[in-house]
């Protein structure tokens, strides 16, 4: 099997699982307990927290653990959007986009900026939507369906110049551990997810500027400084920190290698069939194409039968007939149904690239043959 759907989830790194396994055997105590085992477990969580902060931020930030990137997004939006308006983009992940729709239903003035062809936001349009009443602006860092990278540091700076009181948030799930990231002082909130970088499902985090007043999303025992109640997922947190350290230690080398693999894969695809949607300057880890006159869902099933796992876009919105994000990019209607997203990880091998592209071309020919 050749796995090329890593933007949906990655295979856990062996070292990350091994490093966290002692949480089951040795650190099974409740981190809030006052006896020695609980105190030691709490210390391990604090160490993991500080390690994750140091990878992309500085002492101006703190980190709240969550169950996933979706929860982190929800906490940021529902905890910070106040009176006034909320500005975001048409290219957001469902975890932000659906929150925006709910906020609108509750009476918030929600404003959506449109997209460029590659899935990046039209920055000048976004800035025109920001005014003195804007409470929060949210711009995805890496578009999870096209791989386009939004320059969030520059966008945040321009937002703050227009309204210094507006908060700036970014969903960094597809950026963290894949492209260089450093949170500037103009970025207030940044969400990440463990299972996108070789850790485990069930763990995410929200980077938060320390002096930012964030309302709790979950109430209970007062964990995470009272901002996110619930007994901590010790195993998931330790696996997350381990995978992140391993990933960031070779971030530049992996990025260069995967970028080469991505272009190698695209060059082998049949250009009479596939049109490229992903920009070359986007994340190395995503290649989205569209097959004219074919159905992406059918291609995914046929590829699976032939040993290649790929996706049609965001796994969190796979029930849609076609992607609202790709449609917002202005992709022609005859291509919308034929979208395929191939996504890679630090463990992707050149052999998988070569063999995978050959299988894709062969399956496409078979598909056309069935159509007669």
Coordinates of C-alpha atoms in Angstrom, one line a residue, residues 21-214:
X21 CA 4.5 4.6 26.2
X22 CA 5.8 5.0 29.7
X23 CA 2.8 7.3 30.3
X24 CA 0.7 4.1 30.4
X25 CA 3.0 2.2 32.7
X26 CA 4.6 4.8 34.8
X27 CA 2.7 8.1 34.5
X28 CA -0.9 6.8 34.7
X29 CA -1.6 9.1 37.7
X30 CA -4.0 12.0 37.5
X31 CA -1.9 15.1 36.8
X32 CA -4.0 17.1 39.3
X33 CA -3.3 14.7 42.2
X34 CA -1.2 16.0 45.1
X35 CA 0.9 12.9 45.7
X36 CA 4.3 12.2 44.2
X37 CA 3.0 10.3 41.1
X38 CA 0.5 13.1 40.2
X39 CA 3.1 15.8 40.7
X40 CA 5.6 14.0 38.5
X41 CA 3.0 13.5 35.8
X42 CA 2.1 17.2 35.9
X43 CA 5.8 18.1 35.6
X44 CA 6.1 15.9 32.4
X45 CA 3.1 17.7 30.9
X46 CA 4.7 21.1 31.8
X47 CA 8.0 20.0 30.2
X48 CA 6.2 19.0 27.0
X49 CA 4.3 22.3 27.0
X50 CA 7.5 24.3 27.2
X51 CA 9.2 22.2 24.5
X52 CA 6.3 22.8 22.1
X53 CA 6.2 26.5 22.8
X54 CA 10.0 26.8 22.1
X55 CA 9.6 25.3 18.6
X56 CA 7.7 28.2 17.1
X57 CA 7.2 30.9 19.8
X58 CA 8.9 32.8 22.6
X59 CA 8.1 33.8 26.2
X60 CA 5.2 36.0 25.1
X61 CA 3.1 32.9 24.4
X62 CA 1.6 30.1 26.4
X63 CA 0.0 26.9 25.2
X64 CA -3.3 25.2 26.0
X65 CA -3.7 21.5 25.2
X66 CA -6.9 20.4 23.6
X67 CA -8.4 17.2 22.1
X68 CA -7.7 18.2 18.5
X69 CA -7.2 21.2 16.1
X70 CA -10.9 21.6 15.7
X71 CA -11.4 22.1 19.5
X72 CA -8.5 24.6 19.5
X73 CA -10.2 26.5 16.7
X74 CA -13.5 26.5 18.4
X75 CA -12.1 27.7 21.7
X76 CA -10.2 30.6 19.9
X77 CA -13.3 31.7 18.0
X78 CA -16.0 31.3 20.6
X79 CA -13.7 32.6 23.3
X80 CA -12.6 35.7 21.5
X81 CA -15.2 36.9 19.1
X82 CA -17.0 39.7 20.9
X83 CA -19.1 42.6 19.9
X84 CA -18.5 44.0 16.4
X85 CA -17.6 41.9 13.4
X86 CA -15.5 38.8 12.6
X87 CA -13.4 38.7 9.5
X88 CA -12.2 35.4 7.9
X89 CA -11.6 33.8 4.5
X90 CA -13.5 31.5 2.1
X91 CA -10.5 29.1 2.4
X92 CA -10.8 28.2 6.0
X93 CA -10.9 24.6 7.3
X94 CA -14.3 23.5 8.3
X95 CA -13.3 23.9 12.0
X96 CA -13.2 27.7 11.5
X97 CA -15.7 28.0 8.6
X98 CA -18.5 26.2 10.5
X99 CA -17.8 28.2 13.6
X100 CA -18.2 31.4 11.5
X101 CA -21.5 30.2 10.2
X102 CA -22.7 29.5 13.8
X103 CA -21.5 32.9 14.9
X104 CA -23.5 34.5 12.1
X105 CA -26.5 32.5 13.1
X106 CA -26.1 33.9 16.6
X107 CA -26.1 37.5 15.3
X108 CA -22.4 38.2 14.7
X109 CA -21.5 40.3 11.6
X110 CA -19.3 37.7 9.8
X111 CA -17.3 38.8 6.7
X112 CA -15.6 36.4 4.3
X113 CA -12.6 37.5 2.1
X114 CA -12.4 35.7 -1.3
X115 CA -9.5 33.6 -2.6
X116 CA -7.0 33.7 -5.3
X117 CA -6.8 30.8 -7.8
X118 CA -4.3 28.9 -5.7
X119 CA -6.4 29.1 -2.5
X120 CA -4.6 31.9 -0.8
X121 CA -6.6 34.8 0.5
X122 CA -7.0 38.1 -1.4
X123 CA -5.1 40.2 1.2
X124 CA -6.3 43.6 0.1
X125 CA -9.9 42.5 0.1
X126 CA -9.5 41.0 3.6
X127 CA -8.0 44.3 4.9
X128 CA -11.0 46.3 3.4
X129 CA -13.3 44.1 5.5
X130 CA -11.5 45.1 8.7
X131 CA -12.7 48.2 10.5
X132 CA -12.8 49.8 13.9
X133 CA -15.5 47.3 15.0
X134 CA -13.6 44.1 14.1
X135 CA -13.0 41.9 17.1
X136 CA -11.1 39.0 15.5
X137 CA -9.5 38.2 12.1
X138 CA -8.8 34.5 11.3
X139 CA -6.6 33.5 8.3
X140 CA -5.6 29.9 7.7
X141 CA -1.8 29.5 7.5
X142 CA -1.6 26.7 4.9
X143 CA -4.7 25.9 2.9
X144 CA -5.5 22.3 3.7
X145 CA -6.9 21.7 0.2
X146 CA -4.5 23.4 -2.1
X147 CA -1.4 23.9 0.0
X148 CA -1.2 27.6 -0.6
X149 CA 0.6 29.5 2.2
X150 CA -0.8 32.7 3.5
X151 CA 1.8 35.2 4.8
X152 CA 0.2 35.4 8.2
X153 CA 2.9 37.5 9.9
X154 CA 2.6 40.3 7.3
X155 CA -1.2 40.0 7.2
X156 CA -1.4 40.3 11.0
X157 CA 0.8 43.3 11.0
X158 CA -1.4 45.1 8.4
X159 CA -4.5 44.1 10.4
X160 CA -3.1 45.6 13.6
X161 CA -2.1 48.8 11.8
X162 CA -5.7 49.2 10.7
X163 CA -7.2 48.2 14.1
X164 CA -4.8 47.7 16.9
X165 CA -7.5 46.2 19.2
X166 CA -8.4 43.5 16.7
X167 CA -7.2 40.0 17.6
X168 CA -5.5 37.8 14.9
X169 CA -5.8 34.1 14.8
X170 CA -4.5 31.4 12.4
X171 CA -5.3 27.7 12.0
X172 CA -1.7 26.3 11.7
X173 CA -2.6 22.6 11.5
X174 CA -1.1 22.1 8.0
X175 CA 1.9 24.4 8.6
X176 CA 3.2 23.2 12.0
X177 CA 6.2 20.9 11.5
X178 CA 6.1 21.3 7.7
X179 CA 7.1 24.9 6.9
X180 CA 9.1 27.4 9.0
X181 CA 6.9 29.0 11.5
X182 CA 7.6 31.7 14.1
X183 CA 4.8 33.5 15.9
X184 CA 5.2 37.2 15.7
X185 CA 3.8 39.6 18.3
X186 CA 1.0 40.5 16.0
X187 CA -0.4 36.9 16.1
X188 CA -2.6 36.3 19.1
X189 CA -3.8 32.7 18.6
X190 CA -2.5 29.7 16.6
X191 CA -4.0 26.2 16.5
X192 CA -2.1 23.0 15.8
X193 CA -2.8 19.2 15.7
X194 CA -0.7 16.2 16.8
X195 CA -1.8 13.6 14.3
X196 CA -0.7 15.7 11.3
X197 CA 3.0 15.3 12.2
X198 CA 3.3 11.7 13.3
X199 CA 1.8 11.8 16.7
X200 CA -1.7 10.6 17.8
X201 CA -5.3 11.5 17.1
X202 CA -6.9 13.0 20.2
X203 CA -4.4 15.8 20.9
X204 CA -4.2 19.4 19.7
X205 CA -3.1 22.7 21.1
X206 CA -3.8 26.4 21.0
X207 CA -0.9 28.8 21.2
X208 CA -2.1 32.0 23.0
X209 CA -0.5 35.3 23.7
X210 CA -0.1 35.5 27.5
X211 CA -1.9 38.8 28.1
X212 CA -4.9 37.8 26.0
X213 CA -8.1 37.2 27.9
X214 CA -9.6 34.0 26.5

